[in-house]
Each structure stands twice: as structure tokens, then as C-alpha cells.
């Protein structure tokens, strides 16, 4: 039997609705969706989804860019008691097809772009139900359109349990197969409850949404704002030409992005002392935050409290946080990077040594367990090496090496494996190499990183037949998202080897950093 709505992720929106029924829930350029309007539409769409399917859909895909269809679609899927699967319509068709199959999506909320791509995405897969509200284009056969019928509108959202999956996101996979991460309502309930205690968000706040909706940090923006009755505003690409002016015009008080945005704003001449006075809070996550960048941002957003957040998708958005202090942060930081802070209350963590066993040393691989941890990947076969049993409990191995500072906070050192962060994208280098090996003429490939003006960049070295970089990029673009595409492609006759006769990735990294 389904239980209380209090634990449901959508209860955050209901709380905002009670506080701010006539305020904007989301501002999209000149379009505004109030809490009341979004609520009514979500009830209508949720009821239509349930009435239009032979049985209630267990998973609802949202194939849409940032617009009415995506935001209300996410809410409608939650109201229907289904798992919401946000999907980016610009992703390669084969990748979206795989995600739909893995997640068991039987109904999709689509905007015009998403609807246009569905025939190619589904290809020879079984037909799927499509809800395309407020889209003028017809739903092409053999897709089945779900009519939006006011007679089917729900009176209230369907109840769920803490164990039910609220949403599912996908991370990069080393074998070329994305990993589905189901996040439960119980996990999000714990997470946002902690954030309510830590931050003082109010209905007067305005949050940016710089992240795509298939990126877990977007959930922070949405449900922190909606839980407070605040507004979310989506900066358009042109806003980055003069971001201080945009933030002032929109009255933005809460900023959240990857650290790469700091370098971008600096290049645009926007990051000068006092240039962003409206911000109360500034958050960064998705990749390592440099102390120098944090100092520059804090000088520009002089009235803002800045925090560096850390957390893999498997631990529900973020699991640690460090608040910037001009005195303490540089003292605690390491290699020019800002600390990531303490693990959230209610969780346990330990460090693993080189042998994979718990260690009392102050440095090792970070391992965490607690209510924010996912139960595992959708495919249990992918759990090996990540969700592990230690002393009778299941833990998540982050693959990140950290050090304990003298005050007990954690400091990020780097990845243990070949997984890296590129402008907020979590990228497993092995996946890029796997896809490149499937390109005609490529025998083998190695991907390394280098530091560019905008942050971490990917450089590929490959053996086989010399091929133009444009041709390689074109092939990868068919199977990889834009954030995973390398910056450079270099042909070599053979890879350098280290004394152990293994490929010398460090040497290739030095070469990559020397490339103009």
C-alpha cells in the first residue's frame, strides 16, 4: 500500500505552492510559470498519462529542452507516482534509445524537438506512448499519442513510499553502456531536509539553473527553490556575454554552476570586484574548485556566501560541503584546490588504502554509506567494485582520493581511476577509448586530460590509419554527448611504454599539455 506524500519529492513543490501560489515557479525568458499554473498542468498531464496507458507507467521519460514541457513534465511524472527519467533531446539517438530501454520507459513527455527525434530514436523498438502537450506538430505513427483530457486530471498527486524511485539519471560507463542510477524518494527526503537546515532560502530568492535537467545538480536548483516557494530562472546562452547585468535584471540571489563558469565569466570581463552584488549564495560542484577561482568569485559576489559542494550521482546530488573562508580555505586546501568539507549528517565514511581495505591513514579512497546512497545501479552487474560490502554494510566507493585536514574536513586530491570531470560531466576515459576503437581504421586509443583556459580538456592519441580530426569527432558525436568530446586528436605510430611495459599515460599527458 502506498503511504504518505510527505516523503515524496513532489512534496517540495506542494510546500512552495502553499507559500507562493501566484509567484513564478520557473521563468523561461519572457515566459513565466506560476506555482498554481504548474500544479494544475501537472495534475492534468499526470492524469492523462495514467488514463492513456493500459497500466500506470513505472517510468516516464521527459525528452525536452528547458521549457514548459520539461519542467511541468518532471512534476507530472512525479505526480503520477512514476520514476522520472530526464533525457536530453540533443544526445545521440542510440544513447537515448539505450536509456529508454534500460529504464523501462513506457511513456514520454516530449517537446517539439524531442517529438521530432523520436522516430529515429526508437527505430525498430516497440512503439511508445507520447504526451506532447502544447506542441503543434502531430505525433508520427507508429507512436501512440496520449490525449490531454481535463476529465482525467488528478485531484492530487499519487502517494508513494520512501523506497519508490523518484528519478533515474545515467552516468558514463566504461564499456560504452551508461549506468542507470535510481534515486529514491527517501534519499531525496533526507537530502533536502539537511539543506533546509543548512540554508535560509525564502520565497524572495531567485535561483539560476545553469545545469541541463539530466544533470543531478539541476535537482538542487529545482527542489531547493520549489521547497522555499522561490523562483528558478534559466540563463540563455547570450546572458554569458554580460552575466552581471542578467543577474541584476532578474534579481538572482542564488547561483549554482560548475567551476568552469568562473573562467568563462573571467574571460568575458565580468568577474571584477563587486560586479555581482545581488547574490546571497553561490554554489559550485561537478569538478574541482580552485582556490584562486573561489577567491575571485567571492570578490565579485561580495555579498554572497560561497560553498564548494561534492557528490557523485550515486549519493544523491551532493554529500559534502565546504564554506569559503579567505583565511581557512587556503590553509586547508591542497594543490590549489578548495576543500570539499564534511560528509552530511546521518552518513558514515571511511578511507580505503591501496589494497582496498579500510585504513586509519589520513589519505585514501573515500567510501560512504547512509540514507542518500542509492541501492545500486539499475543493472546489478554494474555494482561490482562500486557498491561493496564492508563489515556487513553496503558502501559506495567513490573512486576519489581524499585527505583529512586537521579540522576533520575532507580535501579532494584526485581520481583513482581514469574517470574525470570535464565541465561538470563525469567522464570515464575508457568509454571514449571504447567508442574510438569502433571507428574504421583506429586500432587503439588512449585518452588523457590537460588543463585549458576553460578547465579540463580531453586529448586523444590513437594508432592505426591517420584520420582527420573532423572525421573522428563526427563519429564520436553520434554516440557521445557533447561534454564528452575530446578537444584534440593525435595520431601516433605506437604508444610510449613505461618500465612495466604498460602504456605511459603520464608521458602522453605531458605531450598533450605541450600541444598548442
Coordinates of C-alpha atoms in Angstrom, one line a residue:
X1 CA 0.0 0.0 0.0
X2 CA 1.3 3.5 -0.9
X3 CA 2.0 5.8 2.0
X4 CA 2.4 9.4 2.9
X5 CA 3.1 12.2 0.4
X6 CA 5.4 13.8 3.0
X7 CA 8.4 11.8 1.9
X8 CA 7.7 12.3 -1.8
X9 CA 10.0 14.6 -3.8
X10 CA 7.0 16.4 -5.2
X11 CA 6.0 17.4 -1.6
X12 CA 8.7 20.1 -2.0
X13 CA 6.7 21.7 -4.8
X14 CA 3.5 21.4 -2.8
X15 CA 5.2 23.3 0.0
X16 CA 6.2 26.0 -2.4
X17 CA 2.7 26.1 -3.8
X18 CA 1.3 26.7 -0.4
X19 CA 3.7 29.6 0.2
X20 CA 3.8 31.2 -3.3
X21 CA 0.8 30.2 -5.4
X22 CA 0.9 33.2 -7.6
X23 CA 4.7 33.6 -7.8
X24 CA 6.8 32.3 -10.7
X25 CA 8.0 28.7 -10.2
X26 CA 10.1 28.9 -13.3
X27 CA 11.0 31.9 -15.6
X28 CA 11.9 30.9 -19.1
X29 CA 12.8 34.1 -21.0
X30 CA 9.6 36.0 -21.4
X31 CA 7.5 33.0 -20.3
X32 CA 6.6 32.6 -16.6
X33 CA 5.0 29.5 -15.0
X34 CA 3.4 30.2 -11.6
X35 CA 3.2 27.6 -8.9
X36 CA -0.6 27.4 -9.3
X37 CA -0.4 27.1 -13.1
X38 CA 2.4 24.4 -13.0
X39 CA 0.5 22.5 -10.4
X40 CA -2.8 22.4 -12.4
X41 CA -1.0 21.4 -15.6
X42 CA 1.0 18.7 -13.8
X43 CA -2.2 17.2 -12.3
X44 CA -3.8 17.3 -15.8
X45 CA -0.8 15.8 -17.6
X46 CA -0.3 13.1 -14.8
X47 CA -4.0 12.1 -15.1
X48 CA -3.7 11.9 -18.8
X49 CA -0.6 9.8 -18.6
X50 CA -2.4 7.4 -16.3
X51 CA -5.6 7.3 -18.3
X52 CA -3.9 6.9 -21.6
X53 CA -1.8 3.9 -20.7
X54 CA -3.0 0.3 -20.3
X55 CA -1.4 0.3 -16.9
X56 CA 0.3 3.1 -14.9
X57 CA 3.7 3.7 -16.3
X58 CA 6.5 2.8 -14.0
X59 CA 8.9 5.1 -15.7
X60 CA 8.1 8.3 -17.6
X61 CA 10.8 9.9 -19.9
X62 CA 11.0 13.6 -20.3
X63 CA 12.5 14.3 -23.7
X64 CA 12.6 18.1 -23.8
X65 CA 14.8 21.1 -23.5
X66 CA 14.3 23.7 -20.8
X67 CA 10.7 24.8 -21.3
X68 CA 7.2 24.3 -20.1
X69 CA 7.2 20.6 -21.3
X70 CA 10.3 19.7 -19.3
X71 CA 9.6 21.4 -16.0
X72 CA 5.9 20.5 -15.8
X73 CA 6.7 17.1 -17.3
X74 CA 9.1 16.3 -14.5
X75 CA 6.4 17.3 -12.0
X76 CA 3.7 15.4 -13.9
X77 CA 5.8 12.2 -13.8
X78 CA 6.3 12.6 -10.1
X79 CA 2.5 13.3 -9.5
X80 CA 1.7 10.1 -11.5
X81 CA 3.8 8.2 -9.0
X82 CA 6.2 7.2 -11.7
X83 CA 10.0 7.3 -11.9
X84 CA 11.1 10.4 -13.9
X85 CA 13.8 9.9 -16.4
X86 CA 15.1 13.3 -17.7
X87 CA 16.5 12.9 -21.3
X88 CA 18.4 15.5 -23.4
X89 CA 17.0 15.7 -26.9
X90 CA 20.4 16.7 -28.3
X91 CA 22.0 13.4 -27.1
X92 CA 22.9 10.8 -29.8
X93 CA 19.9 8.8 -30.8
X94 CA 21.5 5.4 -29.9
X95 CA 22.3 6.6 -26.4
X96 CA 18.8 7.9 -25.8
X97 CA 17.4 4.6 -27.1
X98 CA 19.5 2.6 -24.7
X99 CA 18.5 4.8 -21.8
X100 CA 14.8 4.3 -22.6
X101 CA 15.2 0.5 -22.8
X102 CA 17.3 0.2 -19.6
X103 CA 15.0 2.4 -17.6
X104 CA 11.9 0.6 -18.8
X105 CA 10.2 3.9 -20.0
X106 CA 6.8 3.2 -21.5
X107 CA 5.6 6.8 -21.8
X108 CA 7.3 10.0 -22.8
X109 CA 6.6 13.7 -22.3
X110 CA 8.1 15.5 -25.3
X111 CA 8.5 19.0 -26.6
X112 CA 8.7 19.7 -30.4
X113 CA 12.4 18.9 -30.6
X114 CA 12.0 15.7 -28.7
X115 CA 9.0 14.6 -30.7
X116 CA 10.8 15.2 -34.0
X117 CA 13.7 12.9 -32.9
X118 CA 11.6 10.1 -31.5
X119 CA 11.1 8.1 -34.8
X120 CA 14.8 7.8 -35.3
X121 CA 15.5 7.2 -31.6
X122 CA 13.0 4.3 -31.3
X123 CA 14.0 3.0 -34.7
X124 CA 12.7 -0.7 -34.6
X125 CA 11.9 -0.6 -30.9
X126 CA 8.3 -1.2 -29.8
X127 CA 6.0 1.8 -30.1
X128 CA 5.8 4.1 -27.1
X129 CA 3.1 6.3 -25.6
X130 CA 3.8 10.0 -26.1
X131 CA 2.3 13.0 -24.3
X132 CA 3.2 16.2 -26.3
X133 CA 1.1 18.9 -24.8
X134 CA 1.2 22.4 -26.3
X135 CA 3.1 21.1 -29.3
X136 CA 1.6 21.9 -32.7
X137 CA 3.2 19.0 -34.6
X138 CA 1.4 15.7 -34.9
X139 CA 2.7 12.6 -33.2
X140 CA 4.0 10.4 -36.1
X141 CA 3.0 6.8 -36.5
X142 CA 3.6 4.2 -35.1
X143 CA 3.9 6.3 -31.9
X144 CA 0.7 6.5 -29.9
X145 CA -0.4 9.9 -28.7
X146 CA -1.8 10.4 -25.2
X147 CA -4.6 13.0 -25.4
X148 CA -4.6 15.7 -22.7
X149 CA -8.1 15.4 -21.3
X150 CA -9.3 17.6 -18.4
X151 CA -11.7 14.8 -17.4
X152 CA -8.7 12.8 -16.4
X153 CA -7.0 15.4 -14.3
X154 CA -5.9 14.1 -10.9
X155 CA -7.3 15.7 -7.8
X156 CA -4.0 15.3 -6.0
X157 CA -0.6 13.6 -6.6
X158 CA -0.5 9.8 -6.2
X159 CA 1.1 8.7 -2.9
X160 CA 4.5 7.0 -2.9
X161 CA 6.7 5.3 -0.4
X162 CA 10.3 6.2 0.6
X163 CA 11.6 3.1 -1.3
X164 CA 10.0 4.2 -4.6
X165 CA 12.3 5.7 -7.2
X166 CA 11.8 9.4 -7.7
X167 CA 14.1 9.8 -10.7
X168 CA 16.7 8.0 -12.6
X169 CA 19.9 9.5 -14.1
X170 CA 22.6 8.0 -16.2
X171 CA 26.4 8.1 -15.6
X172 CA 29.1 7.3 -18.1
X173 CA 30.0 3.6 -18.5
X174 CA 33.5 2.2 -19.1
X175 CA 32.0 -0.4 -21.5
X176 CA 30.1 2.2 -23.5
X177 CA 26.9 1.3 -21.7
X178 CA 25.5 4.1 -19.4
X179 CA 24.8 3.2 -15.8
X180 CA 21.3 3.9 -14.6
X181 CA 21.2 5.3 -11.1
X182 CA 17.8 5.1 -9.4
X183 CA 17.4 7.7 -6.6
X184 CA 14.6 7.1 -4.1
X185 CA 12.1 9.4 -2.6
X186 CA 13.6 8.5 0.8
X187 CA 17.1 9.6 -0.3
X188 CA 15.9 13.0 -1.6
X189 CA 13.8 13.5 1.5
X190 CA 16.9 13.1 3.7
X191 CA 19.0 15.3 1.4
X192 CA 16.7 18.2 1.1
X193 CA 15.8 18.1 4.7
X194 CA 19.5 18.6 5.5
X195 CA 19.7 21.5 3.0
X196 CA 16.6 23.1 4.7
X197 CA 18.6 23.2 7.9
X198 CA 21.8 24.5 6.3
X199 CA 20.4 27.3 4.2
X200 CA 17.9 30.1 4.6
X201 CA 16.2 30.1 1.3
X202 CA 12.9 32.2 1.1
X203 CA 10.1 32.9 -1.4
X204 CA 12.0 36.1 -2.4
X205 CA 15.0 34.1 -3.7
X206 CA 15.7 33.6 -7.4
X207 CA 17.8 30.6 -8.4
X208 CA 19.8 30.1 -11.6
X209 CA 19.5 26.9 -13.5
X210 CA 22.7 26.6 -15.4
X211 CA 22.6 22.8 -15.5
X212 CA 20.7 20.6 -18.0
X213 CA 17.9 18.7 -16.5
X214 CA 19.6 15.3 -16.9
X215 CA 22.4 16.5 -14.7
X216 CA 21.8 15.7 -11.0
X217 CA 22.8 19.2 -9.8
X218 CA 19.6 20.5 -11.6
X219 CA 17.6 18.8 -8.9
X220 CA 19.3 21.0 -6.3
X221 CA 18.2 24.1 -8.1
X222 CA 14.6 23.0 -8.7
X223 CA 13.7 21.4 -5.3
X224 CA 15.6 23.9 -3.1
X225 CA 13.8 26.7 -4.9
X226 CA 10.4 24.9 -5.0
X227 CA 10.6 23.9 -1.4
X228 CA 11.0 27.6 -0.4
X229 CA 8.4 28.9 -2.8
X230 CA 11.2 30.7 -4.7
X231 CA 11.7 31.1 -8.5
X232 CA 14.1 29.4 -10.9
X233 CA 15.4 31.3 -13.9
X234 CA 17.3 29.7 -16.8
X235 CA 20.1 32.0 -18.2
X236 CA 20.1 31.8 -22.0
X237 CA 23.5 31.4 -23.8
X238 CA 23.6 35.1 -24.7
X239 CA 23.4 36.0 -21.0
X240 CA 27.0 35.0 -20.5
X241 CA 28.1 38.0 -22.6
X242 CA 27.1 40.2 -19.6
X243 CA 26.2 37.9 -16.8
X244 CA 26.3 40.6 -14.1
X245 CA 23.6 42.6 -16.0
X246 CA 21.5 39.5 -16.4
X247 CA 21.6 38.6 -12.7
X248 CA 20.8 42.1 -11.7
X249 CA 17.9 42.3 -14.2
X250 CA 16.4 39.0 -13.0
X251 CA 17.1 39.7 -9.3
X252 CA 19.1 36.4 -9.0
X253 CA 20.1 35.7 -5.4
X254 CA 21.3 32.0 -5.7
X255 CA 23.9 30.9 -8.2
X256 CA 24.9 27.2 -8.9
X257 CA 27.2 26.0 -11.6
X258 CA 30.4 24.1 -12.4
X259 CA 33.6 25.9 -11.6
X260 CA 34.2 26.2 -15.3
X261 CA 31.7 29.1 -15.4
X262 CA 34.1 31.2 -13.3
X263 CA 36.8 31.0 -16.0
X264 CA 34.2 31.8 -18.7
X265 CA 32.9 34.9 -16.9
X266 CA 36.5 36.0 -16.3
X267 CA 37.2 35.8 -20.0
X268 CA 34.1 37.9 -20.7
X269 CA 35.4 40.6 -18.3
X270 CA 32.5 40.0 -15.9
X271 CA 34.5 38.9 -12.8
X272 CA 35.6 42.2 -11.3
X273 CA 35.2 43.1 -7.6
X274 CA 31.7 43.9 -6.7
X275 CA 30.2 43.2 -10.1
X276 CA 27.6 40.6 -8.8
X277 CA 26.1 42.3 -5.7
X278 CA 22.7 40.6 -5.8
X279 CA 23.8 37.1 -4.9
X280 CA 23.2 35.8 -1.4
X281 CA 24.5 32.2 -2.1
X282 CA 27.0 30.8 -4.6
X283 CA 27.4 27.1 -5.1
X284 CA 29.9 25.2 -7.2
X285 CA 30.0 21.4 -7.9
X286 CA 30.8 18.9 -10.6
X287 CA 34.5 19.3 -10.8
X288 CA 37.4 20.5 -8.6
X289 CA 37.1 24.2 -7.5
X290 CA 40.4 26.1 -7.5
X291 CA 41.1 28.4 -4.5
X292 CA 42.1 31.2 -6.8
X293 CA 38.8 30.9 -8.7
X294 CA 36.8 30.9 -5.4
X295 CA 38.6 34.0 -4.2
X296 CA 37.9 35.8 -7.5
X297 CA 34.2 34.8 -7.5
X298 CA 33.8 35.8 -3.8
X299 CA 35.3 39.2 -4.6
X300 CA 32.8 39.7 -7.4
X301 CA 29.8 38.4 -5.4
X302 CA 30.9 40.2 -2.3
X303 CA 27.5 39.8 -0.5
X304 CA 27.4 36.1 -1.2
X305 CA 28.2 33.0 0.9
X306 CA 30.2 30.6 -1.3
X307 CA 30.2 26.8 -0.9
X308 CA 32.1 24.1 -2.7
X309 CA 29.8 21.0 -2.9
X310 CA 30.9 17.5 -3.7
X311 CA 29.0 14.3 -4.5
X312 CA 28.5 11.6 -7.1
X313 CA 25.1 10.9 -8.6
X314 CA 25.0 7.6 -6.6
X315 CA 24.9 9.7 -3.3
X316 CA 22.0 12.0 -4.3
X317 CA 23.4 15.2 -5.8
X318 CA 25.9 16.3 -3.1
X319 CA 27.2 14.6 0.0
X320 CA 29.7 17.2 1.4
X321 CA 30.1 20.9 1.5
X322 CA 32.8 23.4 2.5
X323 CA 32.0 27.1 3.1
X324 CA 34.6 29.5 1.7
X325 CA 36.8 31.4 4.2
X326 CA 39.5 33.7 3.0
X327 CA 41.7 32.6 5.9
X328 CA 40.8 28.9 6.5
X329 CA 40.1 27.6 3.0
X330 CA 43.6 28.3 1.6
X331 CA 45.1 26.8 4.8
X332 CA 43.1 23.6 4.5
X333 CA 43.3 23.3 0.7
X334 CA 45.7 21.2 -1.2
X335 CA 47.4 21.6 -4.6
X336 CA 45.5 24.9 -5.1
X337 CA 42.1 23.2 -4.7
X338 CA 39.4 24.1 -2.2
X339 CA 38.4 21.5 0.5
X340 CA 35.1 19.6 -0.1
X341 CA 34.1 19.7 3.6
X342 CA 32.4 17.2 5.9
X343 CA 30.2 14.3 5.0
X344 CA 26.5 15.0 5.6
X345 CA 25.0 14.1 9.0
X346 CA 23.4 10.6 9.1
X347 CA 26.2 9.1 7.0
X348 CA 29.4 7.2 7.8
X349 CA 32.5 7.4 5.8
X350 CA 35.9 5.6 5.8
X351 CA 39.1 5.7 3.7
X352 CA 40.4 2.7 1.8
X353 CA 44.1 2.0 1.4
X354 CA 45.8 0.9 -1.8
X355 CA 44.7 -2.7 -1.1
X356 CA 41.0 -1.7 -0.9
X357 CA 40.8 -2.3 2.9
X358 CA 39.9 0.4 5.4
X359 CA 42.8 2.4 6.7
X360 CA 43.5 4.7 9.6
X361 CA 45.7 6.9 7.5
X362 CA 44.6 10.4 6.7
X363 CA 44.6 9.8 3.0
X364 CA 42.8 7.2 0.9
X365 CA 39.8 6.4 -1.3
X366 CA 36.6 7.9 0.0
X367 CA 33.9 5.4 0.8
X368 CA 30.4 6.4 2.1
X369 CA 27.2 4.8 3.3
X370 CA 24.0 6.3 4.5
X371 CA 20.4 7.3 3.6
X372 CA 21.5 9.3 0.5
X373 CA 23.2 6.3 -1.1
X374 CA 21.4 4.6 -4.0
X375 CA 20.6 1.0 -3.5
X376 CA 22.8 0.2 -6.6
X377 CA 22.7 0.5 -10.3
X378 CA 19.7 -0.5 -12.3
X379 CA 21.8 -3.3 -13.7
X380 CA 23.1 -5.1 -10.6
X381 CA 26.0 -6.5 -12.7
X382 CA 27.4 -3.0 -12.8
X383 CA 27.6 -2.8 -9.0
X384 CA 30.8 -4.7 -8.8
X385 CA 33.7 -2.6 -7.5
X386 CA 31.4 0.4 -6.6
X387 CA 28.8 -0.9 -4.2
X388 CA 30.8 -3.1 -1.8
X389 CA 30.2 -4.9 1.5
X390 CA 32.5 -3.9 4.3
X391 CA 31.8 -5.1 7.9
X392 CA 28.4 -6.3 7.0
X393 CA 27.3 -2.9 5.4
X394 CA 27.0 -1.7 1.9
X395 CA 29.2 1.2 1.0
X396 CA 29.7 3.3 -2.2
X397 CA 33.3 3.5 -3.3
X398 CA 33.6 7.0 -4.9
X399 CA 36.9 6.3 -6.7
X400 CA 38.1 9.7 -5.3
X401 CA 41.3 10.0 -3.3
X402 CA 40.9 12.5 -0.4
X403 CA 42.9 13.6 2.6
X404 CA 41.6 14.5 6.1
X405 CA 42.5 18.0 7.1
X406 CA 43.4 18.9 10.7
X407 CA 39.9 20.1 11.4
X408 CA 38.3 16.8 10.1
X409 CA 37.2 18.2 6.8
X410 CA 38.0 16.4 3.5
X411 CA 40.3 17.7 0.8
X412 CA 40.0 16.3 -2.7
X413 CA 43.2 15.0 -4.2
X414 CA 42.1 13.3 -7.5
X415 CA 40.6 10.3 -9.2
X416 CA 42.0 6.8 -8.5
X417 CA 40.9 5.6 -11.9
X418 CA 40.5 7.1 -15.4
X419 CA 37.3 8.9 -14.6
X420 CA 37.5 12.7 -14.8
X421 CA 35.3 15.7 -14.5
X422 CA 35.0 17.9 -17.7
X423 CA 32.9 21.0 -17.2
X424 CA 30.6 19.1 -14.8
X425 CA 30.4 15.9 -17.0
X426 CA 31.6 12.8 -15.2
X427 CA 33.6 11.1 -17.9
X428 CA 35.2 7.7 -17.9
X429 CA 38.1 7.8 -20.4
X430 CA 37.7 4.2 -21.1
X431 CA 34.3 4.9 -22.7
X432 CA 35.8 7.3 -25.2
X433 CA 38.5 4.8 -26.0
X434 CA 36.0 2.1 -26.4
X435 CA 33.9 4.1 -28.9
X436 CA 37.1 5.2 -30.8
X437 CA 38.2 1.6 -31.3
X438 CA 34.9 1.1 -33.1
X439 CA 35.8 3.7 -35.7
X440 CA 37.1 2.3 -39.0
X441 CA 40.9 2.5 -39.2
X442 CA 41.5 3.1 -35.5
X443 CA 43.4 0.2 -33.9
X444 CA 43.8 1.5 -30.3
X445 CA 43.2 4.8 -28.4
X446 CA 44.3 6.5 -25.2
X447 CA 42.5 9.5 -23.8
X448 CA 44.3 11.9 -21.4
X449 CA 43.5 15.2 -19.9
X450 CA 45.1 18.6 -19.9
X451 CA 44.3 22.0 -18.4
X452 CA 43.0 24.5 -20.8
X453 CA 41.7 28.1 -20.4
X454 CA 38.2 26.8 -19.6
X455 CA 39.2 23.9 -17.3
X456 CA 39.9 20.2 -18.0
X457 CA 40.1 19.2 -21.7
X458 CA 40.3 15.8 -23.3
X459 CA 43.1 14.8 -25.8
X460 CA 43.1 11.5 -27.7
X461 CA 46.1 9.6 -29.0
X462 CA 45.3 6.8 -31.4
X463 CA 47.1 4.2 -33.6
X464 CA 46.1 2.8 -36.9
X465 CA 45.3 4.7 -40.1
X466 CA 45.7 8.5 -39.8
X467 CA 42.2 10.1 -39.9
X468 CA 41.2 13.7 -39.9
X469 CA 40.2 15.1 -36.5
X470 CA 36.9 16.2 -38.0
X471 CA 36.0 12.7 -39.1
X472 CA 36.8 11.3 -35.7
X473 CA 34.8 14.0 -34.0
X474 CA 31.9 13.3 -36.3
X475 CA 31.9 9.6 -35.4
X476 CA 32.1 10.2 -31.7
X477 CA 29.3 12.8 -31.9
X478 CA 27.0 10.0 -33.0
X479 CA 27.4 8.1 -29.7
X480 CA 28.7 10.5 -27.1
X481 CA 27.2 13.7 -25.5
X482 CA 28.9 17.0 -26.3
X483 CA 30.5 17.2 -22.9
X484 CA 32.5 14.0 -23.6
X485 CA 34.0 15.0 -26.9
X486 CA 37.8 15.4 -27.0
X487 CA 39.4 18.7 -27.8
X488 CA 42.3 17.2 -29.8
X489 CA 43.1 14.0 -31.8
X490 CA 46.7 13.0 -32.3
X491 CA 47.9 10.0 -34.4
X492 CA 50.9 8.1 -33.2
X493 CA 52.7 5.1 -34.7
X494 CA 52.9 3.4 -31.2
X495 CA 52.2 4.4 -27.6
X496 CA 55.1 5.0 -25.3
X497 CA 55.6 2.3 -22.6
X498 CA 56.7 2.7 -19.0
X499 CA 59.3 0.3 -17.4
X500 CA 56.4 -2.1 -16.6
X501 CA 55.6 -2.3 -20.3
X502 CA 52.3 -0.5 -19.7
X503 CA 51.2 2.5 -21.8
X504 CA 52.8 5.6 -20.3
X505 CA 49.7 7.8 -19.8
X506 CA 51.7 10.3 -17.9
X507 CA 54.0 10.8 -20.8
X508 CA 51.1 11.2 -23.2
X509 CA 49.6 13.7 -20.7
X510 CA 52.8 15.8 -20.9
X511 CA 52.7 15.7 -24.7
X512 CA 49.0 16.8 -24.6
X513 CA 49.8 19.8 -22.4
X514 CA 52.5 20.9 -24.8
X515 CA 50.1 20.9 -27.8
X516 CA 49.2 24.4 -28.8

